[in-house]
mmCIF file of C-alpha atoms and ligand atoms in Angstrom:
data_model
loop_
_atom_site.group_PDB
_atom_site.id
_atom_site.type_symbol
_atom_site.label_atom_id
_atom_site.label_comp_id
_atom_site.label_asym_id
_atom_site.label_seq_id
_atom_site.Cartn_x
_atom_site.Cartn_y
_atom_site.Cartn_z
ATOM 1 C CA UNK Q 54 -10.253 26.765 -16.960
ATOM 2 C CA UNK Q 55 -8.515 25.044 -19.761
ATOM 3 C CA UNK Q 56 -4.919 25.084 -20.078
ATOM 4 C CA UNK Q 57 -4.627 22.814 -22.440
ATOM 5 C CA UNK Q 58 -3.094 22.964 -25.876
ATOM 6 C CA UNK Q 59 -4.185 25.255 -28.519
ATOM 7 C CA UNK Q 60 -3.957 29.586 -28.282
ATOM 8 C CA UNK Q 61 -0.952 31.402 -26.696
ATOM 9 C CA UNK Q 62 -2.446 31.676 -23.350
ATOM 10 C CA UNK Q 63 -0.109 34.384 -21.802
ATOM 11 C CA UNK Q 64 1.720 32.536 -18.337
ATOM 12 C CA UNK Q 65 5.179 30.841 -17.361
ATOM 13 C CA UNK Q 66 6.429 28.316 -19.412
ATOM 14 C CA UNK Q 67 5.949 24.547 -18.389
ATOM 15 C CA UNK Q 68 9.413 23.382 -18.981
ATOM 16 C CA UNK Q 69 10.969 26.215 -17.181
ATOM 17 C CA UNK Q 70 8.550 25.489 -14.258
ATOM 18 C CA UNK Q 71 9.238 22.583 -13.999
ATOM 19 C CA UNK Q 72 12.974 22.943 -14.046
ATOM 20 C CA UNK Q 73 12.896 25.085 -11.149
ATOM 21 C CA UNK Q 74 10.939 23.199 -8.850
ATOM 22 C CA UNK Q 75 13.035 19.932 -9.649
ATOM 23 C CA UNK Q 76 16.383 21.527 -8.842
ATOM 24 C CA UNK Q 77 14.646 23.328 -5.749
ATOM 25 C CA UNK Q 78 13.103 19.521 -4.795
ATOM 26 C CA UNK Q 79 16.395 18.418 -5.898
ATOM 27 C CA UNK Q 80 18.311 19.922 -2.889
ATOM 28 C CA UNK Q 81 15.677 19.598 -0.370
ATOM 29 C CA UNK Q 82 17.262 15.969 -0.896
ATOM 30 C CA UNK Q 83 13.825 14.788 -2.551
ATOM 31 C CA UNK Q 84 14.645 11.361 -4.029
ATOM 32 C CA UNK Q 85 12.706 11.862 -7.559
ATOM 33 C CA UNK Q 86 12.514 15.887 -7.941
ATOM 34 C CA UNK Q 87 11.888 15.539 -11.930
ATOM 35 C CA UNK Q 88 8.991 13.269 -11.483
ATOM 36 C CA UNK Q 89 7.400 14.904 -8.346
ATOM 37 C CA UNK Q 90 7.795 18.290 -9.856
ATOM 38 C CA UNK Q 91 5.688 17.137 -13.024
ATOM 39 C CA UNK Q 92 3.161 15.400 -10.476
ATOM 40 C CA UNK Q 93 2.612 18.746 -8.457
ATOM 41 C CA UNK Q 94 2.466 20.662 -11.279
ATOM 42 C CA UNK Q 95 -0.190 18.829 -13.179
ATOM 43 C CA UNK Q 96 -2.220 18.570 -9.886
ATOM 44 C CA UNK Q 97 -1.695 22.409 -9.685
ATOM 45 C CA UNK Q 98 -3.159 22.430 -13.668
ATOM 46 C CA UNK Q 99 -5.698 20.026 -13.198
ATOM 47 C CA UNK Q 100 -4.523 17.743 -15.690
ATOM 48 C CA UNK Q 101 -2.468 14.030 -16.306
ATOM 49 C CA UNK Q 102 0.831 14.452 -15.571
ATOM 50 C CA UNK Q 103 1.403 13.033 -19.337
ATOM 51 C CA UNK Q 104 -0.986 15.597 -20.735
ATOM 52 C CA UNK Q 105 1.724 18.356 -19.662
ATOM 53 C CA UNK Q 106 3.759 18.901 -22.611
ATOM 54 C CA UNK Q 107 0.757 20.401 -24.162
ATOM 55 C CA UNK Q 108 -0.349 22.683 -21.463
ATOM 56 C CA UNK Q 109 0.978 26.579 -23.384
ATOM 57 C CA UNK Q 110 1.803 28.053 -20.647
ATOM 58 C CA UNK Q 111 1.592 28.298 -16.474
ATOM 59 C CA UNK Q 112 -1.235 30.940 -15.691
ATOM 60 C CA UNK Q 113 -0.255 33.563 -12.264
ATOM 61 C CA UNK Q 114 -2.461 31.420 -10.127
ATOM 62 C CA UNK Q 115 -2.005 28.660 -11.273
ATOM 63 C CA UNK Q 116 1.652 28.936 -10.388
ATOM 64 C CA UNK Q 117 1.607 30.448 -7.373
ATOM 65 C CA UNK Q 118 -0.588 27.116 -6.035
ATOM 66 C CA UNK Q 119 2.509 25.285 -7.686
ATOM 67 C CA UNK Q 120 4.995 27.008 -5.960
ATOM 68 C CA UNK Q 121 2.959 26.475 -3.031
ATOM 69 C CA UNK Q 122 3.185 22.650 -3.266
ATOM 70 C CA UNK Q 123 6.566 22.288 -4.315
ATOM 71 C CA UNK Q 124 7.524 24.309 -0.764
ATOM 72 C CA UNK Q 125 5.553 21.579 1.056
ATOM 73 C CA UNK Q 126 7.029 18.942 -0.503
ATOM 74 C CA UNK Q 127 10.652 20.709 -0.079
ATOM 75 C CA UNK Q 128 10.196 20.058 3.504
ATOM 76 C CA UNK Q 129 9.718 16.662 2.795
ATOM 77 C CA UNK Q 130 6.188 16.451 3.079
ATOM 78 C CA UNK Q 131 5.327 13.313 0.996
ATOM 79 C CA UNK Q 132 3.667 14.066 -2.492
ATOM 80 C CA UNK Q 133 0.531 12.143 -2.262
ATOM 81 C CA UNK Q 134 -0.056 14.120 1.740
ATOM 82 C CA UNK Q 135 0.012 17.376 -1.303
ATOM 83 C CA UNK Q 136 -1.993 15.858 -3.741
ATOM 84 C CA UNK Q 137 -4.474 14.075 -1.879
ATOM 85 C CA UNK Q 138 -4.089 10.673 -3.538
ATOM 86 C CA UNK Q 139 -2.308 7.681 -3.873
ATOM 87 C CA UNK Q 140 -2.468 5.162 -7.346
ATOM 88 C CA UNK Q 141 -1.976 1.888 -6.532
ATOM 89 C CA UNK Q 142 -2.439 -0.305 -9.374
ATOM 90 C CA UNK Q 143 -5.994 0.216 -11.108
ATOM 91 C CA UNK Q 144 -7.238 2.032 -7.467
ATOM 92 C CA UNK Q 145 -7.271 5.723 -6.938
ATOM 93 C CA UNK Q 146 -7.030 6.088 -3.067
ATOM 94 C CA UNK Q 147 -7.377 9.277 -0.930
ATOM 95 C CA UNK Q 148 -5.009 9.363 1.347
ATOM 96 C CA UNK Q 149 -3.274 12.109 4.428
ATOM 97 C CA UNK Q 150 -2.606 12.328 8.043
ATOM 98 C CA UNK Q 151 -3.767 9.075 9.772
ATOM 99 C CA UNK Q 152 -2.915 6.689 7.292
ATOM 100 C CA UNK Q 153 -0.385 4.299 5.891
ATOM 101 C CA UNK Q 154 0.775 5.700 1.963
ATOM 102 C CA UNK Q 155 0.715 2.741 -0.107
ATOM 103 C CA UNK Q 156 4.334 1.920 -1.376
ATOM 104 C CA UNK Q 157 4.648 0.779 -5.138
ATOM 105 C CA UNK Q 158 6.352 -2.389 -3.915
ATOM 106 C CA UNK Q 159 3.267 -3.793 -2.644
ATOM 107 C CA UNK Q 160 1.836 -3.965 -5.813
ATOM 108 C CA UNK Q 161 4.004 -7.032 -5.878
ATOM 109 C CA UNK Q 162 1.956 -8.994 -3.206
ATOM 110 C CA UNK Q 163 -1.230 -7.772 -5.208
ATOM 111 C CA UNK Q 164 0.006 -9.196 -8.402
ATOM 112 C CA UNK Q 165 0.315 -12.535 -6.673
ATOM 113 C CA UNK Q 166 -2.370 -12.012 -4.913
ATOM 114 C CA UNK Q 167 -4.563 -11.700 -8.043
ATOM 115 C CA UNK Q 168 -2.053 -15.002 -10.060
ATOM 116 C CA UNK Q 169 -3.530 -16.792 -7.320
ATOM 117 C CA UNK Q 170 -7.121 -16.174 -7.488
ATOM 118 C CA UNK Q 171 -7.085 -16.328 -11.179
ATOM 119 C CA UNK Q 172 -9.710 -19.096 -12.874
ATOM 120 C CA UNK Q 173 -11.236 -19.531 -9.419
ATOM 121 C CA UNK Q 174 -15.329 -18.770 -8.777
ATOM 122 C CA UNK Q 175 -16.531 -16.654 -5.949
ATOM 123 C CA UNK Q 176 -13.421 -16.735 -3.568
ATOM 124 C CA UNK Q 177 -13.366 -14.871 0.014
ATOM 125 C CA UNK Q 178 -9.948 -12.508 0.357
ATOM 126 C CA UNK Q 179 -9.006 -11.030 3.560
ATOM 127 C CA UNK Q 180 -6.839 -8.436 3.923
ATOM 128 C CA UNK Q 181 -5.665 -7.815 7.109
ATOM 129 C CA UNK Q 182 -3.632 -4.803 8.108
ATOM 130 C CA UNK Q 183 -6.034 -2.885 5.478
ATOM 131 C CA UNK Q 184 -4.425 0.918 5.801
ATOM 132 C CA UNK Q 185 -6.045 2.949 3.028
ATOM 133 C CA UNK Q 186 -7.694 -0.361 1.494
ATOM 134 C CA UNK Q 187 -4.859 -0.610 -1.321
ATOM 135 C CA UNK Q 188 -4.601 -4.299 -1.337
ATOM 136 C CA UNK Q 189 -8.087 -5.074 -0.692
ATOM 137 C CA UNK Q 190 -9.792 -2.571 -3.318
ATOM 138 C CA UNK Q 191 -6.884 -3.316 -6.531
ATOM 139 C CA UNK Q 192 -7.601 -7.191 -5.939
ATOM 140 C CA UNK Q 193 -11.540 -6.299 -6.029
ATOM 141 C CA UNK Q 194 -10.594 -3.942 -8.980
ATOM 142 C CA UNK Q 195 -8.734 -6.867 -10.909
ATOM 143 C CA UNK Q 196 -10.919 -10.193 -9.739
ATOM 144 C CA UNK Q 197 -14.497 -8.826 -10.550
ATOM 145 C CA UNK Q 198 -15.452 -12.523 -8.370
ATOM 146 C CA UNK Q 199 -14.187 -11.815 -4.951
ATOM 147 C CA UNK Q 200 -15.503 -10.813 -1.901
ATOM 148 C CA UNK Q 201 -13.150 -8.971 0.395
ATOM 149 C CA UNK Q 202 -12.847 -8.234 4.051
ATOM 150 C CA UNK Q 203 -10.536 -5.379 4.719
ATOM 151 C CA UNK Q 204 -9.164 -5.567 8.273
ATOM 152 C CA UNK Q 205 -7.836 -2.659 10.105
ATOM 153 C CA UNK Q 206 -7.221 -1.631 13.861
ATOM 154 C CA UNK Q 207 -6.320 2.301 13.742
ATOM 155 C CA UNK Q 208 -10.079 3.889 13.967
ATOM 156 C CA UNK Q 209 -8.330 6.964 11.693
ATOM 157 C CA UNK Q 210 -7.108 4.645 9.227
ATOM 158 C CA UNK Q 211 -10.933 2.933 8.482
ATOM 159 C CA UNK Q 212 -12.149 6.191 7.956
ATOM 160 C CA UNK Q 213 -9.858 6.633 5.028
ATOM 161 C CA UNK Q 214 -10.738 2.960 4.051
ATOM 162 C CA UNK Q 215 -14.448 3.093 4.472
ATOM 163 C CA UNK Q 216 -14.330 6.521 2.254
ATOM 164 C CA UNK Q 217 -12.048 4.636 -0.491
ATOM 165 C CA UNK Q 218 -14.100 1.618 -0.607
ATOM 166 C CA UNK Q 219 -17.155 3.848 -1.253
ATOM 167 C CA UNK Q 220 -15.340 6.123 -3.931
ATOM 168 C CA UNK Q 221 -14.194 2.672 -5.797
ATOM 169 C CA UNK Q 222 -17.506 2.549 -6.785
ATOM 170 C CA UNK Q 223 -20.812 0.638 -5.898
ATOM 171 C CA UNK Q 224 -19.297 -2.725 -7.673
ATOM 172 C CA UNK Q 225 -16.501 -2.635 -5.103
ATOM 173 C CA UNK Q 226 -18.691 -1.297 -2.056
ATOM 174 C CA UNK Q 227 -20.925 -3.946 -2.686
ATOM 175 C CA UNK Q 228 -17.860 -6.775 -2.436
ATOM 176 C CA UNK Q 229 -15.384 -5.159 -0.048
ATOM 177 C CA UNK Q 230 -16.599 -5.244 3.948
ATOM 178 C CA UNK Q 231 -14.876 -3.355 6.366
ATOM 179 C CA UNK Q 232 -14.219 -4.709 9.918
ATOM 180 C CA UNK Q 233 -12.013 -2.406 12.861
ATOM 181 C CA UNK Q 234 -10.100 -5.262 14.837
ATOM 182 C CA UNK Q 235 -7.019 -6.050 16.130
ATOM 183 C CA UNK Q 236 -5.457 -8.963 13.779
ATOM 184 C CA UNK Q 237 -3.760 -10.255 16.351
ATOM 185 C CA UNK Q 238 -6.828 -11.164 18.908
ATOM 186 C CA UNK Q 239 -7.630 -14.599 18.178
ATOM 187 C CA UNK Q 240 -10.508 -14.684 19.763
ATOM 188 C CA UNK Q 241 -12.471 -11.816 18.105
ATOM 189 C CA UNK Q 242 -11.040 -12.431 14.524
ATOM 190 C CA UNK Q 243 -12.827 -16.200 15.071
ATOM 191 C CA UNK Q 244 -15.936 -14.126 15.623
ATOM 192 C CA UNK Q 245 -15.594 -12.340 12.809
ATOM 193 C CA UNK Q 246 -14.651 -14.514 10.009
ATOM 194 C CA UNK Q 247 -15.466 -17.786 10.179
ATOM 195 C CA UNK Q 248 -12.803 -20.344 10.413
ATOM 196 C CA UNK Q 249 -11.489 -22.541 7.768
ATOM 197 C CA UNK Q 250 -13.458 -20.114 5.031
ATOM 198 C CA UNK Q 251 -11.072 -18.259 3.419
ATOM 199 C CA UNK Q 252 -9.051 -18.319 0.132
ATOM 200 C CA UNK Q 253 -6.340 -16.052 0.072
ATOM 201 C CA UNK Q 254 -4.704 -13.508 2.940
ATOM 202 C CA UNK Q 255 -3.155 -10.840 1.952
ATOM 203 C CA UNK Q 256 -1.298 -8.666 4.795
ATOM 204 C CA UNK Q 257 0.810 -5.539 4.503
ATOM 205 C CA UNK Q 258 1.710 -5.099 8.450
ATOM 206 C CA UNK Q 259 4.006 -2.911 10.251
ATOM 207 C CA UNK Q 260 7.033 -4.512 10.028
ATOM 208 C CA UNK Q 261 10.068 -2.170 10.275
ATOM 209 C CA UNK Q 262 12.156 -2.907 12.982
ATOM 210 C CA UNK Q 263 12.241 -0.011 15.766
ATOM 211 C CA UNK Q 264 15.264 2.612 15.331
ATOM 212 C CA UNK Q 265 15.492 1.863 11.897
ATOM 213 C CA UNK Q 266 16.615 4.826 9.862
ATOM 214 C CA UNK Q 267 13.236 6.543 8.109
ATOM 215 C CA UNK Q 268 13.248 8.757 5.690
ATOM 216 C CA UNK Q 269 11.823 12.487 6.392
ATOM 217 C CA UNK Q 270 8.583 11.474 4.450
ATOM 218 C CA UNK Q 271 7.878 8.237 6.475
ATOM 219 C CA UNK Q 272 7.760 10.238 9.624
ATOM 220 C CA UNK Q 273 4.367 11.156 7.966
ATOM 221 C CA UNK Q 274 2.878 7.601 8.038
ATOM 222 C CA UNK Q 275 1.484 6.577 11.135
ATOM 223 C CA UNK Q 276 3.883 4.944 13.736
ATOM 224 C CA UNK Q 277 2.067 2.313 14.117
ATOM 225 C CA UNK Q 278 1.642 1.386 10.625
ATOM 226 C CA UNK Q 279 5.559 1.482 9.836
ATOM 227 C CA UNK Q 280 7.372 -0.190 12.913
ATOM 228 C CA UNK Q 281 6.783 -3.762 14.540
ATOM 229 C CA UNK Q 282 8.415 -3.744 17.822
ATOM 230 C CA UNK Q 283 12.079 -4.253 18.250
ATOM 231 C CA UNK Q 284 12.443 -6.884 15.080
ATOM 232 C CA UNK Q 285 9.702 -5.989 12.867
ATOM 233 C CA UNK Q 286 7.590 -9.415 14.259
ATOM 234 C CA UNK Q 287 5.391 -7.630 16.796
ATOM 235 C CA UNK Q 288 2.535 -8.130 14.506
ATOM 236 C CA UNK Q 289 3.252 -11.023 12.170
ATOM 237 C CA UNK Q 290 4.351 -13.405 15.156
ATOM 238 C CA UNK Q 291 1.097 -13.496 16.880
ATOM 239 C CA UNK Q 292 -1.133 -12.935 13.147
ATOM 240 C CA UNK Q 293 0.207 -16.215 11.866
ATOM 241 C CA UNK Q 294 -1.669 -18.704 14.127
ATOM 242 C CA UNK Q 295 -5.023 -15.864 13.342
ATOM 243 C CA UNK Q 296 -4.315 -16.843 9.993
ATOM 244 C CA UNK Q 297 -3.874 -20.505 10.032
ATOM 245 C CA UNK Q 298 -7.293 -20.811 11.743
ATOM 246 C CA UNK Q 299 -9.262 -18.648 9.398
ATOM 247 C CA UNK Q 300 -7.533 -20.383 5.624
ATOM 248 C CA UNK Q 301 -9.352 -22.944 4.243
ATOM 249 C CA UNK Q 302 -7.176 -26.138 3.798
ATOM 250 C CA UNK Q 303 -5.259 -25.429 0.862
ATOM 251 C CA UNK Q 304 -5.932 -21.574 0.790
ATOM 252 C CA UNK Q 305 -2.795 -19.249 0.403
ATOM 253 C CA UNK Q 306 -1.372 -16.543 2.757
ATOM 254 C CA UNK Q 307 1.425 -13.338 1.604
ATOM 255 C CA UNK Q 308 2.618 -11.237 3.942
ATOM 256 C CA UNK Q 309 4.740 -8.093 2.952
ATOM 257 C CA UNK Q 310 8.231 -7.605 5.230
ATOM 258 C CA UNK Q 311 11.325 -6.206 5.885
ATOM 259 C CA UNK Q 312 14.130 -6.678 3.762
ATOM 260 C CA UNK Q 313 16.086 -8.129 6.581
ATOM 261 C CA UNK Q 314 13.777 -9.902 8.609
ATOM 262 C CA UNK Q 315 12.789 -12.546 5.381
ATOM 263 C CA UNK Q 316 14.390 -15.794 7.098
ATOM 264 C CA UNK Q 317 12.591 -14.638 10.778
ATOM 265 C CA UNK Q 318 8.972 -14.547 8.317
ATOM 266 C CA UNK Q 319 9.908 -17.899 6.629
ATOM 267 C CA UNK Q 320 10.963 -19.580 9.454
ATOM 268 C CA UNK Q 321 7.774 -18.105 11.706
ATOM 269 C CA UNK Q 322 5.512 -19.542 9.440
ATOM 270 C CA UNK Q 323 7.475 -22.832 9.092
ATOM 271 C CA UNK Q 324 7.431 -23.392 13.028
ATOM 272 C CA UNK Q 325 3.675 -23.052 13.367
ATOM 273 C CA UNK Q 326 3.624 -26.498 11.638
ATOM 274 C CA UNK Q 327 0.205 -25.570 9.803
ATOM 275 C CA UNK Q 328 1.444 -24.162 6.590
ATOM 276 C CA UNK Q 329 3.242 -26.030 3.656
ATOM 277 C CA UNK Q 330 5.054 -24.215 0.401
ATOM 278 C CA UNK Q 331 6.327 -21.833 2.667
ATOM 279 C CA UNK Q 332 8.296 -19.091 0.043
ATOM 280 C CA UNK Q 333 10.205 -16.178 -0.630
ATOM 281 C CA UNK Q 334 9.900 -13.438 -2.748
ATOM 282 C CA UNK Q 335 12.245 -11.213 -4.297
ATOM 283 C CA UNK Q 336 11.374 -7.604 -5.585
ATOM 284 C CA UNK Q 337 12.942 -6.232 -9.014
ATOM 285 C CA UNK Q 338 16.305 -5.227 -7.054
ATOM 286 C CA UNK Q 339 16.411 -9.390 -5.610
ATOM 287 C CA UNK Q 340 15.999 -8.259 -2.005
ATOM 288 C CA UNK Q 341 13.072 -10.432 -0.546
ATOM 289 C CA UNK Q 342 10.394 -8.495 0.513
ATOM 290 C CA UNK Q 343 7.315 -11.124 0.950
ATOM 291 C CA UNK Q 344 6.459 -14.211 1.904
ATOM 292 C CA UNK Q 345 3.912 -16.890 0.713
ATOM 293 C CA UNK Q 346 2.703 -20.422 2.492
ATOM 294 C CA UNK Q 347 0.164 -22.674 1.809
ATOM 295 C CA UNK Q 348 -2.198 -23.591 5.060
ATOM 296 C CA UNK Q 349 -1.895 -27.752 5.734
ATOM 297 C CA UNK Q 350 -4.719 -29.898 5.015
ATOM 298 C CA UNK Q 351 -5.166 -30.118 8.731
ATOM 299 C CA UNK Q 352 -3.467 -33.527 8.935
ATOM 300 C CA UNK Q 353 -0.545 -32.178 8.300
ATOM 301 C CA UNK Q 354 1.199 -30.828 11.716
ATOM 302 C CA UNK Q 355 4.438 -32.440 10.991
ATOM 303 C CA UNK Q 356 4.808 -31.204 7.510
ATOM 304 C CA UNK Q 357 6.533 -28.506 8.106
ATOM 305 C CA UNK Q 358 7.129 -26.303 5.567
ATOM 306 C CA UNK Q 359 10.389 -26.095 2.534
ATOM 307 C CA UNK Q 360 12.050 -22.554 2.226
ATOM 308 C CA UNK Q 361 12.995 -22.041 -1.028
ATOM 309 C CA UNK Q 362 15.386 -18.694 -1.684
HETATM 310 C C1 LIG W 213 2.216 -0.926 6.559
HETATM 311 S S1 LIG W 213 0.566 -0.350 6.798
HETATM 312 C C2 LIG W 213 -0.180 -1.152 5.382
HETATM 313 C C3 LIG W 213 -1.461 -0.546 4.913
HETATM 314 C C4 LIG W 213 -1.970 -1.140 3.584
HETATM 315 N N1 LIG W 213 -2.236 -2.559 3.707
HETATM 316 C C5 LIG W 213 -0.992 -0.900 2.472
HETATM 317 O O1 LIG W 213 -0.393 -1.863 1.988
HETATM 318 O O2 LIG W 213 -0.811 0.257 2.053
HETATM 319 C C6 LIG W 213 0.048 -1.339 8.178
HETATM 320 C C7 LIG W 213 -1.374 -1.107 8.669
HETATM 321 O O3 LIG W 213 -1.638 -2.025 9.740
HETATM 322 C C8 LIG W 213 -2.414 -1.378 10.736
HETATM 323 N N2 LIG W 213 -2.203 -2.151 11.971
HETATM 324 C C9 LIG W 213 -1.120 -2.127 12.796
HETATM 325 N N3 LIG W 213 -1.275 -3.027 13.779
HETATM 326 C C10 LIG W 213 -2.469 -3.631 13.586
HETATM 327 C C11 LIG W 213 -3.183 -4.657 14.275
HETATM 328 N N4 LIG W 213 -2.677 -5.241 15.353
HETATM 329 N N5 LIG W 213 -4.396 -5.034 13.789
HETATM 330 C C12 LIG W 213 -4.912 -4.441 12.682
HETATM 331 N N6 LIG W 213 -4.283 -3.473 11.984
HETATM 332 C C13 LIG W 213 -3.063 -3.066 12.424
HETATM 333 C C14 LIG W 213 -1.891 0.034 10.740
HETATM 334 O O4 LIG W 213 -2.835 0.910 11.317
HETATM 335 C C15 LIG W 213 -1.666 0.270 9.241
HETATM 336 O O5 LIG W 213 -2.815 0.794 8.648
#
C-alpha cells in the first residue's frame, strides 16, 4: 500500500498521531516519546521515519497496528523489541528476547575501532562478547579488509548473530566467523584463535555492577549481558590475560565499561604488566566509558602501562 505523498487518502492525520502517542509515551515515563512515537509510527507505515511528513494521512489499520505498538512500548517495552531492529552505525541488526540491544554509545568503541585499523592490509579483529554482532559486523561494514571473529557465550544470543551476519550480506558472511565460547576460558580461546595473531579486540562485556538501578527497558536485555558480578569486573578481570595472549605485539585492545568502574579497567589492564598506552575514553557528556591499551612487545613485563585521564 502506498501512503506516501500525493492524493487525499482519507485516514488520521500524521501530526495529530503522533502527538498523541508522544504525550501517552510521555507519561509512561518513556525517555524520548517524540522520537519513539515517529519511529513506531513509520514502522507501522512502512516507511523512513524522515519520509513521514509526507505520508497524507494514517489509514484505520494502519493505526490501529500503531496504537498497538505505542501500548507496548508504554509499558516500557524497548522500541527496537517492537520494531524488530536495531541501527548501529552502517549495520541493520535484528534484534528481541535473548539478546543484548546495542546502545548508541558503543558506536564510540567502533569508531576507534575502525581509526585504528585505518591504512592497514588484511587485519584479523576479534570481537569478543559479540551480542547481536554490532561491533563485529559495523567494523566489517566500514573496513572492507578485515576478517572478524565474533565471540559469544549465550547459545540464544549466536542465533541472533549468526542470522545478522548472514543478512549483512555475503561480503560480510564471507569475513565475519562466528565462534560460541566462554571469553574467559583460557584454555579453549588458545584453541580457537591462535595466539599472538590478532590486530585489534574489540569487547562490549557485561559490566554493570549488580544492584545497580536499571531502567524498565534494560530488564529486557539479557542478565547476563548487562551485569558483571558485584563490581562490573566479573568478566573483564579474567578476559584481560585471554586477551594479552591472543594480540599480536603491538596490536590494540578497547573494552566498553561502566561509568564508574574506569580507574578499576585502567588499572586491571595496567597490573597485568603486558599492555602499554593503557587509556581512557570519554563519551560526548566527559564520563569515561572505554578503555584502550596497547599489548607489550613481549619484552616488556615491567613496562607497565601510563593512565592518561
Ligand atoms: C553488553 S552485551 C554486548 C553485546 C554487543 N557486543 C554489543 O555491543 O551490543 C555483552 C554480551 O556478552 C555476552 N557474554 C557474557 N559473558 C560472556 C562470556 N563469559 N563469554 C562470552 N560472552 C559473554 C552476553 O551474552 C552478551 O551478549
Amino acid at each position: 500500500m502506498n501512503h506516501s505523498a500525493g492524493g487525499s487518502a482519507p485516514g488520521h492525520r500524521v501530526d495529530v498521531e503522533i502527538r498523541w502517542a508522544a504525550n501517552h509515551l510521555s507519561a509512561a515515563g518513556v525517555e524520548s516519546p517524540r522520537v519513539d512515537a515517529e519511529w513506531l509510527l513509520a514502522d507501522a507505515l512502512g516507511v523512513d521515519r524522515g519520509r513521514l511528513l509526507l505520508v497524507d494521512a494514517v489509514p484505520d489499520d494502519v493505526r490501529a497496528r500503531f496504537r498497538r505498538a505505542v501500548a507496548q512500548r508504554a509499558e516500557r517495552i524497548p522500541l527496537q523489541h517492537i520494531t524488530g531492529t536495531a541501527a548501529f552505525g552502517p549495520a541493520e541488526l535484528a534484534v528481541g528476547p535473548g539478546v543484548f540491544t546495542p546502545r548508541p554509545e558503543t558506536e564510540f568503541l567502533a569508531q576507534w575501532a575502525v581509526a585504528a585499523l585505518s591504512g592497514g592490509s588484511v587485519t584479523h579483529v576479534v570481537d569478543l562478547c559479540s551480542g547481536s554482532g554490532a561491533l563485529a559486523i559495523a567494523v566489517a561494514l566500514l573496513v572492507p579488509s578485515v576478517r572478524v571473529t565474533a565471540v559469544e557465550r549465550s547459545p540464544q544470543a549466536v542465533e541472533w548473530l549468526s542470522r545478522n551476519v548472514d543478512e549483512a550480506g555475503a561480503d560480510v558472511a564471507g569475513r565475519v566467523s562466528v565462534v560460541r565460547a566462554d571469553v574467559t576460558d583460557a584454555e579453549l580461546m588458545r584453541e580457537l584463535i591462535v595466539p599472538a595473531t590478532v590486530d585489534v579486540v574489540v569487547a562490549n562485556p557485561p559490566y554493570v555492577p549488580e544492584g545497580s538501578t536499571i531502567s524498565p527497558e534494560v530488564t529486557h536485555d539479557p542478565h547476563d549481558a548487562v551485569f558483571g558480578g558485584a563490581d562490573g569486573m566479573a568478566v573483564i578481570v579474567p578476559m584481560l590475560p585471554v586477551i594479552a595472549e591472543m594480540l599480536r605485539p603491538g596490536g590494540l585492545v578497547g573494552i566498553e565499561h561502566d561509568e564508574t568502574t574506569s580507574v578499576s579497567v585502567l588499572t586491571a589492564m595496567a597490573s597485568t604488566g603486558q599492555f602499554v598506552d593503557v587509556r581512557a575514553h570519554d563519551d560526548l557528556t566527559g564520563r569515561p566509558r572505554f578503555a584502550t591499551a596497547r599489548r607489550a612487545d613481549g619484552r616488556a613485563c615491567d613496562t607497565r602501562g601510563k593512565m592518561a585521564g
